[in-house]
């Protein structure tokens, strides 16, 4: 046999420091995580930033739904909103700009035991990550994606974003944005997302309701959450904030969430539009279809060890 | 099923339909006594070049010959060029079968099988003087008069005879198997073994199809080669005592990854990497794994990194342009110290370049591609067998050093078929499932870790202290939380560098091929190993003091190279890439930068073909003047 210069070695988890045994902790003995237990770094957002509210409601959902630290994985790309994972006391990843969805897909597809939540901004989702958004939706990968839409590039300090309204002045469009903004609802529906919801950080109960519904959905669940950038686009969402004289209008209960065309028309309502679940259907997730492919293949090799399965390939190559 | 067989089958599909033709099915030809032939010569090895169009199934003939050699305990190496156009076009397949060690696909062919006029015109020059050109006289109409005495010409109406032999439907599909019969006759190859190979190829199909394929072969075998004054017999192989397997480098990598325990991969199609992803897509579900075709290379590398983070080293791969797209993510993996295997099957670049030609011009992007200081491991396998084991090593190194590892192969090994001793799979296969048991406390980027190496715990792991790590591309503290501290950036940059320096010290020092002192040391990497070793043998046989050195671990480099270089007057780095702005190829530039040794110079070329022994030696001799 050709010998390996680097054969398999079991990895010790600390690099030589003795491991302290950890007593088992049955679920029945666990209490819901408190806000204190689930918060990590103090958020670096500007005071008054809409993102605080989204974070607080994520904590609330974790507590309410009795999710355990180790079962949640929080993933984000780059942006103000994308700093989210640092503020959550759980496994998390802060990945590169625009690519949080494929990263999270890798987790979701290989680890069905985890809840995968992805947070990010409008630029991250619809500009640099636009293609990933479409394909993750199309593949219906089981995860929840909350886009904290502030209609501006916050982290890089006020450039036009793909959701910036026409005419909005920014550092890159001093005379006002001239490019037609993306309509996140339409984008998600047409890409094939199976759960499409819209909420606003200023309506906490509604955010929680949407997050819970998204988490319970078996598939790619997408929420657009209006989240004001008080620093660079203050007042952007006043029209949807009753306290500021606006109107937070819910989608009428008569709306059929499985009707794609109705959802599309709803998404056409004039600014600030309506809030709630636009579209929700059940379509097999990629997680499920891959599991089926695996089950079919495994059925043909039952009782065989991995090396015996591989041996069959080698036998064909003699 | 192997990529080769797949390829052959899709080609075969057309002629199989035709073989189902009832007229053909009623025709049965049994091997009879071959016609009168003057002489049978014993030869130690044979180089056979088959030239035609890609849709003629010439790769299939090559594949049969390679497998036959593998079963006859002979060494075998192949070389092929495939046109990048989908509609076919000129294509060659060269097989070198030897009773002893076969190191390269051979500079000159002993026999050329030419299906068309263009095959004859373009490849006659590849024959050695006195070699045999077996041509299809239905297509090759103009012979070169000046070459009639130089090469032995044997014309056979291959197309017409194929049509005739299988029922006269007017189509010549199947002439590849007819030609295989002719070759079997000329080289006195084992008919029972070839019959068995044909049978195996078509098992599971309609039994009459197997019979028809055999008939087609027999028709070729029984054709009386009246003009071939000589037949050849290969000496029996010397490598008796072990089973051989025959496959391409791409197949070996895919199988190596499976053996290594990889259960998740993602990629985007690009030649010549696609074979690997296609095979993994087919095979992984049997092991409970998944391969995802991503929307692009960035998505693919990101999915693989996500899966690695989720606990088990995952794989992605591509060729030149796709590797460029992956570099931002590679930087993240370097920063977050995430294990990952990236396969780069090099081809001619830059850009879309020469997509089906061999080149070794991605060493720079593999070692240095990306922004910031982003150390990673780069390994380059040299043979098909090495592809299998190096894929396993790549996984083990990624795990052990918590680092991205790039496996750099090239079009040359990727599509080449070789025989090698069958691995002991029970021993080789490994389990790399993640450990998700709870842990008291954990700091992935622990600066006080005795071995200086980062270790991640996968999501799903409960941390009793309640302090959970974050993985990030921002500079971070020991738990992964972002920091702007210059002190930490210095410490963490050093941590990322030091672990690979440590690996450098652990790497095996390469052995000199030939004496450790002499005039010329030919240094190479990747698929250049075989040709360099053969060049060394040839030169030494002519009394020249030439030795060879193969470098498999490209980044970090092993220690001890300096001492090896001291033994020689000249150190020539033989690479399939350009000499660059300053006169050195990509590895040569790295070696010069590291050793500041003016003896190090480059022998480079970018003609898209593998090295000929003569080329290496002529260039080395000229440079040493
Ligand atoms: C490849 C790459 N390009 C550009 C950047 C710079 N960048 C960081 S965040 C960002 C935009 C963020 O906007 P958005 O996603 O809307 O997030 P917000 O800050 O508004 O929450 C940009 C352009 C980067 N980090 N990486
Ligand atoms: S810049 Fe805007 S988006 Fe960023 S933290 Fe401040 S308010 Fe929030
Ligand atoms: Mg934004």
Tab-separated table of N, CA, C and O in Angstrom, chain A residues 27-114:
chain	number	residue	atom	x	y	z
A	27	UNK	N	-33.255	17.467	28.352
A	27	UNK	CA	-34.106	18.590	27.961
A	27	UNK	C	-35.137	18.910	29.037
A	27	UNK	O	-35.464	20.070	29.268
A	28	UNK	N	-35.614	17.851	29.709
A	28	UNK	CA	-36.663	18.061	30.715
A	28	UNK	C	-36.160	18.918	31.874
A	28	UNK	O	-36.933	19.557	32.576
A	29	UNK	N	-34.854	18.917	32.085
A	29	UNK	CA	-34.303	19.718	33.184
A	29	UNK	C	-33.874	21.105	32.736
A	29	UNK	O	-33.322	21.876	33.518
A	30	UNK	N	-34.102	21.412	31.464
A	30	UNK	CA	-33.632	22.715	30.986
A	30	UNK	C	-34.736	23.744	31.036
A	30	UNK	O	-35.896	23.452	30.775
A	31	UNK	N	-34.345	24.948	31.360
A	31	UNK	CA	-35.303	26.051	31.396
A	31	UNK	C	-35.100	26.909	30.148
A	31	UNK	O	-33.988	26.982	29.631
A	32	UNK	N	-36.186	27.555	29.700
A	32	UNK	CA	-36.009	28.420	28.528
A	32	UNK	C	-34.893	29.430	28.775
A	32	UNK	O	-34.723	29.918	29.890
A	33	UNK	N	-34.152	29.717	27.748
A	33	UNK	CA	-33.025	30.644	27.874
A	33	UNK	C	-33.531	32.064	28.122
A	33	UNK	O	-34.451	32.531	27.443
A	34	UNK	N	-32.914	32.719	29.060
A	34	UNK	CA	-33.292	34.110	29.313
A	34	UNK	C	-32.535	35.010	28.345
A	34	UNK	O	-31.550	34.594	27.729
A	35	UNK	N	-32.998	36.251	28.279
A	35	UNK	CA	-32.341	37.216	27.403
A	35	UNK	C	-30.858	37.319	27.761
A	35	UNK	O	-29.993	37.406	26.895
A	36	UNK	N	-30.585	37.277	29.078
A	36	UNK	CA	-29.207	37.407	29.532
A	36	UNK	C	-28.353	36.243	29.021
A	36	UNK	O	-27.212	36.429	28.581
A	37	UNK	N	-28.953	35.047	29.075
A	37	UNK	CA	-28.176	33.869	28.670
A	37	UNK	C	-27.933	33.822	27.164
A	37	UNK	O	-27.003	33.178	26.705
A	38	UNK	N	-28.805	34.470	26.437
A	38	UNK	CA	-28.704	34.329	24.992
A	38	UNK	C	-28.073	35.562	24.335
A	38	UNK	O	-27.826	35.586	23.142
A	39	UNK	N	-27.775	36.595	25.160
A	39	UNK	CA	-27.109	37.731	24.537
A	39	UNK	C	-25.604	37.659	24.770
A	39	UNK	O	-25.137	37.218	25.812
A	40	UNK	N	-24.868	38.092	23.764
A	40	UNK	CA	-23.405	38.050	23.833
A	40	UNK	C	-22.879	39.479	23.829
A	40	UNK	O	-23.249	40.278	24.693
A	41	UNK	N	-22.064	39.845	22.824
A	41	UNK	CA	-21.498	41.197	22.784
A	41	UNK	C	-22.597	42.253	22.801
A	41	UNK	O	-23.688	42.040	22.263
A	42	UNK	N	-22.262	43.398	23.376
A	42	UNK	CA	-23.214	44.496	23.320
A	42	UNK	C	-23.264	45.020	21.887
A	42	UNK	O	-22.228	45.278	21.288
A	43	UNK	N	-24.483	45.147	21.320
A	43	UNK	CA	-24.563	45.559	19.916
A	43	UNK	C	-23.844	46.879	19.654
A	43	UNK	O	-23.899	47.806	20.455
A	44	UNK	N	-23.216	46.926	18.490
A	44	UNK	CA	-22.447	48.109	18.117
A	44	UNK	C	-23.281	49.077	17.272
A	44	UNK	O	-22.753	50.034	16.731
A	45	UNK	N	-24.575	48.808	17.159
A	45	UNK	CA	-25.416	49.648	16.314
A	45	UNK	C	-25.599	51.045	16.923
A	45	UNK	O	-25.504	51.224	18.150
A	46	UNK	N	-25.918	52.030	16.081
A	46	UNK	CA	-26.193	53.378	16.563
A	46	UNK	C	-27.442	53.348	17.446
A	46	UNK	O	-28.369	52.593	17.171
A	47	UNK	N	-27.454	54.174	18.476
A	47	UNK	CA	-28.674	54.221	19.302
A	47	UNK	C	-29.873	54.547	18.416
A	47	UNK	O	-29.793	55.418	17.560
A	48	UNK	N	-30.949	53.786	18.600
A	48	UNK	CA	-32.159	54.054	17.827
A	48	UNK	C	-32.252	53.264	16.544
A	48	UNK	O	-33.287	53.264	15.863
A	49	UNK	N	-31.204	52.538	16.185
A	49	UNK	CA	-31.224	51.727	14.959
A	49	UNK	C	-32.315	50.665	15.074
A	49	UNK	O	-32.490	50.041	16.112
A	50	UNK	N	-33.031	50.467	13.998
A	50	UNK	CA	-34.120	49.495	13.983
A	50	UNK	C	-33.668	48.074	14.285
A	50	UNK	O	-34.438	47.243	14.774
A	51	UNK	N	-32.401	47.789	14.028
A	51	UNK	CA	-31.910	46.422	14.179
A	51	UNK	C	-31.991	45.905	15.628
A	51	UNK	O	-32.136	44.704	15.846
A	52	UNK	N	-31.921	46.842	16.588
A	52	UNK	CA	-32.013	46.418	18.000
A	52	UNK	C	-33.290	45.624	18.248
A	52	UNK	O	-33.297	44.635	18.982
A	53	UNK	N	-34.357	46.127	17.656
A	53	UNK	CA	-35.651	45.521	17.895
A	53	UNK	C	-35.676	44.089	17.325
A	53	UNK	O	-36.208	43.172	17.959
A	54	UNK	N	-35.090	43.901	16.157
A	54	UNK	CA	-35.072	42.568	15.542
A	54	UNK	C	-34.301	41.598	16.442
A	54	UNK	O	-34.727	40.466	16.686
A	55	UNK	N	-33.190	42.080	16.976
A	55	UNK	CA	-32.383	41.237	17.864
A	55	UNK	C	-33.182	40.863	19.115
A	55	UNK	O	-33.225	39.691	19.507
A	56	UNK	N	-33.838	41.853	19.717
A	56	UNK	CA	-34.594	41.605	20.945
A	56	UNK	C	-35.699	40.576	20.682
A	56	UNK	O	-35.969	39.707	21.523
A	57	UNK	N	-36.296	40.651	19.505
A	57	UNK	CA	-37.384	39.719	19.209
A	57	UNK	C	-36.864	38.322	18.887
A	57	UNK	O	-37.525	37.330	19.160
A	58	UNK	N	-35.667	38.267	18.357
A	58	UNK	CA	-35.026	36.956	18.142
A	58	UNK	C	-34.806	36.289	19.508
A	58	UNK	O	-35.123	35.124	19.703
A	59	UNK	N	-34.302	37.074	20.449
A	59	UNK	CA	-34.117	36.543	21.809
A	59	UNK	C	-35.441	36.048	22.372
A	59	UNK	O	-35.534	34.988	22.977
A	60	UNK	N	-36.454	36.852	22.167
A	60	UNK	CA	-37.763	36.528	22.702
A	60	UNK	C	-38.267	35.216	22.102
A	60	UNK	O	-38.831	34.370	22.799
A	61	UNK	N	-38.061	35.067	20.802
A	61	UNK	CA	-38.520	33.845	20.145
A	61	UNK	C	-37.772	32.631	20.689
A	61	UNK	O	-38.361	31.578	20.935
A	62	UNK	N	-36.457	32.803	20.906
A	62	UNK	CA	-35.654	31.693	21.428
A	62	UNK	C	-36.191	31.265	22.787
A	62	UNK	O	-36.352	30.075	23.075
A	63	UNK	N	-36.522	32.270	23.607
A	63	UNK	CA	-37.039	31.976	24.940
A	63	UNK	C	-38.411	31.312	24.830
A	63	UNK	O	-38.651	30.243	25.390
A	64	UNK	N	-39.286	31.950	24.059
A	64	UNK	CA	-40.658	31.458	23.933
A	64	UNK	C	-40.720	30.052	23.370
A	64	UNK	O	-41.485	29.214	23.831
A	65	UNK	N	-39.877	29.785	22.378
A	65	UNK	CA	-39.956	28.483	21.702
A	65	UNK	C	-39.000	27.452	22.294
A	65	UNK	O	-38.823	26.370	21.740
A	66	UNK	N	-38.408	27.805	23.423
A	66	UNK	CA	-37.488	26.889	24.127
A	66	UNK	C	-36.421	26.306	23.188
A	66	UNK	O	-36.219	25.092	23.115
A	67	UNK	N	-35.786	27.165	22.473
A	67	UNK	CA	-34.676	26.703	21.642
A	67	UNK	C	-33.417	26.707	22.515
A	67	UNK	O	-33.212	27.624	23.303
A	68	UNK	N	-32.598	25.679	22.368
A	68	UNK	CA	-31.358	25.626	23.153
A	68	UNK	C	-30.213	26.259	22.372
A	68	UNK	O	-30.174	26.197	21.149
A	69	UNK	N	-29.310	26.811	23.162
A	69	UNK	CA	-28.113	27.431	22.577
A	69	UNK	C	-27.539	26.658	21.407
A	69	UNK	O	-27.296	27.186	20.334
A	70	UNK	N	-27.267	25.380	21.679
A	70	UNK	CA	-26.476	24.613	20.720
A	70	UNK	C	-27.260	24.246	19.470
A	70	UNK	O	-26.684	23.813	18.480
A	71	UNK	N	-28.581	24.422	19.545
A	71	UNK	CA	-29.393	24.016	18.392
A	71	UNK	C	-29.633	25.160	17.405
A	71	UNK	O	-30.185	24.957	16.328
A	72	UNK	N	-29.249	26.378	17.814
A	72	UNK	CA	-29.466	27.517	16.934
A	72	UNK	C	-28.142	27.856	16.265
A	72	UNK	O	-27.102	27.897	16.918
A	73	UNK	N	-28.188	28.124	14.999
A	73	UNK	CA	-26.999	28.631	14.329
A	73	UNK	C	-27.386	29.915	13.627
A	73	UNK	O	-28.301	29.933	12.811
A	74	UNK	N	-26.718	30.989	13.995
A	74	UNK	CA	-27.037	32.298	13.436
A	74	UNK	C	-25.947	32.669	12.437
A	74	UNK	O	-24.764	32.680	12.785
A	75	UNK	N	-26.368	32.957	11.228
A	75	UNK	CA	-25.407	33.214	10.155
A	75	UNK	C	-25.699	34.578	9.540
A	75	UNK	O	-26.868	34.977	9.444
A	76	UNK	N	-24.667	35.287	9.123
A	76	UNK	CA	-24.880	36.564	8.460
A	76	UNK	C	-23.767	36.838	7.474
A	76	UNK	O	-22.695	36.221	7.521
A	77	UNK	N	-24.036	37.784	6.588
A	77	UNK	CA	-23.014	38.238	5.649
A	77	UNK	C	-22.326	39.464	6.221
A	77	UNK	O	-21.909	39.451	7.370
A	78	UNK	N	-22.238	40.531	5.425
A	78	UNK	CA	-21.574	41.746	5.900
A	78	UNK	C	-22.512	42.942	5.773
A	78	UNK	O	-23.213	43.087	4.773
A	79	UNK	N	-22.482	43.790	6.768
A	79	UNK	CA	-23.322	44.977	6.827
A	79	UNK	C	-23.570	45.293	8.285
A	79	UNK	O	-23.178	44.504	9.157
A	80	UNK	N	-24.215	46.410	8.578
A	80	UNK	CA	-24.536	46.704	9.984
A	80	UNK	C	-25.387	45.579	10.545
A	80	UNK	O	-25.081	44.992	11.584
A	81	UNK	N	-26.471	45.284	9.832
A	81	UNK	CA	-27.406	44.256	10.279
A	81	UNK	C	-26.718	42.903	10.410
A	81	UNK	O	-27.047	42.107	11.281
A	82	UNK	N	-25.749	42.664	9.546
A	82	UNK	CA	-25.090	41.353	9.503
A	82	UNK	C	-24.158	41.116	10.692
A	82	UNK	O	-23.621	40.020	10.845
A	83	UNK	N	-23.986	42.119	11.537
A	83	UNK	CA	-23.158	41.870	12.725
A	83	UNK	C	-23.915	41.054	13.765
A	83	UNK	O	-23.368	40.681	14.808
A	84	UNK	N	-25.155	40.806	13.480
A	84	UNK	CA	-26.072	40.055	14.330
A	84	UNK	C	-25.453	38.872	15.110
A	84	UNK	O	-25.644	38.770	16.320
A	85	UNK	N	-24.739	37.952	14.457
A	85	UNK	CA	-24.284	36.757	15.182
A	85	UNK	C	-23.412	37.056	16.401
A	85	UNK	O	-23.414	36.273	17.361
A	86	UNK	N	-22.708	38.172	16.380
A	86	UNK	CA	-21.854	38.484	17.540
A	86	UNK	C	-22.670	38.792	18.785
A	86	UNK	O	-22.183	38.715	19.897
A	87	UNK	N	-23.901	39.191	18.553
A	87	UNK	CA	-24.714	39.641	19.686
A	87	UNK	C	-25.537	38.500	20.270
A	87	UNK	O	-26.222	38.663	21.263
A	88	UNK	N	-25.454	37.345	19.615
A	88	UNK	CA	-26.253	36.192	20.051
A	88	UNK	C	-25.327	35.166	20.696
A	88	UNK	O	-24.305	34.791	20.112
A	89	UNK	N	-25.698	34.721	21.875
A	89	UNK	CA	-24.885	33.726	22.563
A	89	UNK	C	-25.286	32.328	22.074
A	89	UNK	O	-26.122	31.657	22.673
A	90	UNK	N	-24.725	31.947	20.975
A	90	UNK	CA	-25.011	30.640	20.369
A	90	UNK	C	-23.979	30.442	19.273
A	90	UNK	O	-23.229	31.364	18.968
A	91	UNK	N	-23.960	29.244	18.687
A	91	UNK	CA	-23.060	29.043	17.552
A	91	UNK	C	-23.432	30.019	16.446
A	91	UNK	O	-24.624	30.193	16.148
A	92	UNK	N	-22.441	30.632	15.859
A	92	UNK	CA	-22.764	31.593	14.816
A	92	UNK	C	-21.609	31.827	13.881
A	92	UNK	O	-20.448	31.536	14.195
A	93	UNK	N	-21.945	32.343	12.716
A	93	UNK	CA	-20.911	32.618	11.721
A	93	UNK	C	-21.161	33.955	11.056
A	93	UNK	O	-22.286	34.273	10.676
A	94	UNK	N	-20.101	34.733	10.955
A	94	UNK	CA	-20.145	36.021	10.268
A	94	UNK	C	-19.330	35.824	9.014
A	94	UNK	O	-18.102	35.795	9.042
A	95	UNK	N	-20.041	35.639	7.916
A	95	UNK	CA	-19.366	35.220	6.681
A	95	UNK	C	-19.071	36.433	5.806
A	95	UNK	O	-18.999	37.557	6.293
A	96	UNK	N	-18.891	36.223	4.493
A	96	UNK	CA	-18.517	37.328	3.605
A	96	UNK	C	-19.756	38.004	3.011
A	96	UNK	O	-20.856	37.460	3.059
A	97	UNK	N	-19.551	39.146	2.416
A	97	UNK	CA	-20.650	39.991	1.942
A	97	UNK	C	-21.474	39.286	0.856
A	97	UNK	O	-20.947	38.925	-0.204
A	98	UNK	N	-22.740	39.093	1.138
A	98	UNK	CA	-23.657	38.573	0.128
A	98	UNK	C	-23.769	37.064	0.048
A	98	UNK	O	-24.612	36.538	-0.669
A	99	UNK	N	-22.911	36.352	0.775
A	99	UNK	CA	-22.865	34.894	0.577
A	99	UNK	C	-23.351	34.115	1.790
A	99	UNK	O	-23.050	32.926	1.915
A	100	UNK	N	-24.057	34.776	2.683
A	100	UNK	CA	-24.508	34.076	3.881
A	100	UNK	C	-25.442	32.923	3.530
A	100	UNK	O	-25.413	31.873	4.178
A	101	UNK	N	-26.261	33.101	2.493
A	101	UNK	CA	-27.223	32.034	2.174
A	101	UNK	C	-26.554	30.729	1.750
A	101	UNK	O	-26.902	29.678	2.286
A	102	UNK	N	-25.619	30.746	0.794
A	102	UNK	CA	-24.987	29.460	0.490
A	102	UNK	C	-24.224	28.869	1.677
A	102	UNK	O	-24.239	27.644	1.869
A	103	UNK	N	-23.614	29.706	2.477
A	103	UNK	CA	-22.932	29.199	3.676
A	103	UNK	C	-23.955	28.480	4.571
A	103	UNK	O	-23.752	27.346	5.002
A	104	UNK	N	-25.079	29.166	4.800
A	104	UNK	CA	-26.119	28.589	5.655
A	104	UNK	C	-26.725	27.341	5.018
A	104	UNK	O	-27.111	26.402	5.716
A	105	UNK	N	-26.767	27.319	3.688
A	105	UNK	CA	-27.296	26.130	3.001
A	105	UNK	C	-26.418	24.917	3.282
A	105	UNK	O	-26.914	23.806	3.460
A	106	UNK	N	-25.108	25.148	3.306
A	106	UNK	CA	-24.175	24.059	3.621
A	106	UNK	C	-24.456	23.487	5.001
A	106	UNK	O	-24.373	22.278	5.216
A	107	UNK	N	-24.804	24.361	5.929
A	107	UNK	CA	-25.120	23.886	7.288
A	107	UNK	C	-26.456	23.149	7.267
A	107	UNK	O	-26.579	22.022	7.753
A	108	UNK	N	-27.456	23.804	6.679
A	108	UNK	CA	-28.803	23.238	6.702
A	108	UNK	C	-28.840	21.855	6.054
A	108	UNK	O	-29.459	20.928	6.578
A	109	UNK	N	-28.151	21.722	4.912
A	109	UNK	CA	-28.217	20.450	4.182
A	109	UNK	C	-27.454	19.337	4.893
A	109	UNK	O	-27.803	18.170	4.751
A	110	UNK	N	-26.420	19.704	5.635
A	110	UNK	CA	-25.660	18.627	6.262
A	110	UNK	C	-26.067	18.396	7.720
A	110	UNK	O	-25.655	17.410	8.308
A	111	UNK	N	-26.857	19.298	8.281
A	111	UNK	CA	-27.223	19.133	9.698
A	111	UNK	C	-28.711	19.392	9.924
A	111	UNK	O	-29.122	20.458	10.384
A	112	UNK	N	-29.537	18.369	9.676
A	112	UNK	CA	-30.985	18.549	9.835
A	112	UNK	C	-31.400	18.816	11.282
A	112	UNK	O	-32.533	19.250	11.523
A	113	UNK	N	-30.492	18.596	12.224
A	113	UNK	CA	-30.854	18.778	13.634
A	113	UNK	C	-30.792	20.231	14.085
A	113	UNK	O	-31.149	20.530	15.223
A	114	UNK	N	-30.356	21.125	13.229
A	114	UNK	CA	-30.161	22.513	13.663
A	114	UNK	C	-31.221	23.455	13.093
A	114	UNK	O	-31.760	23.219	12.018
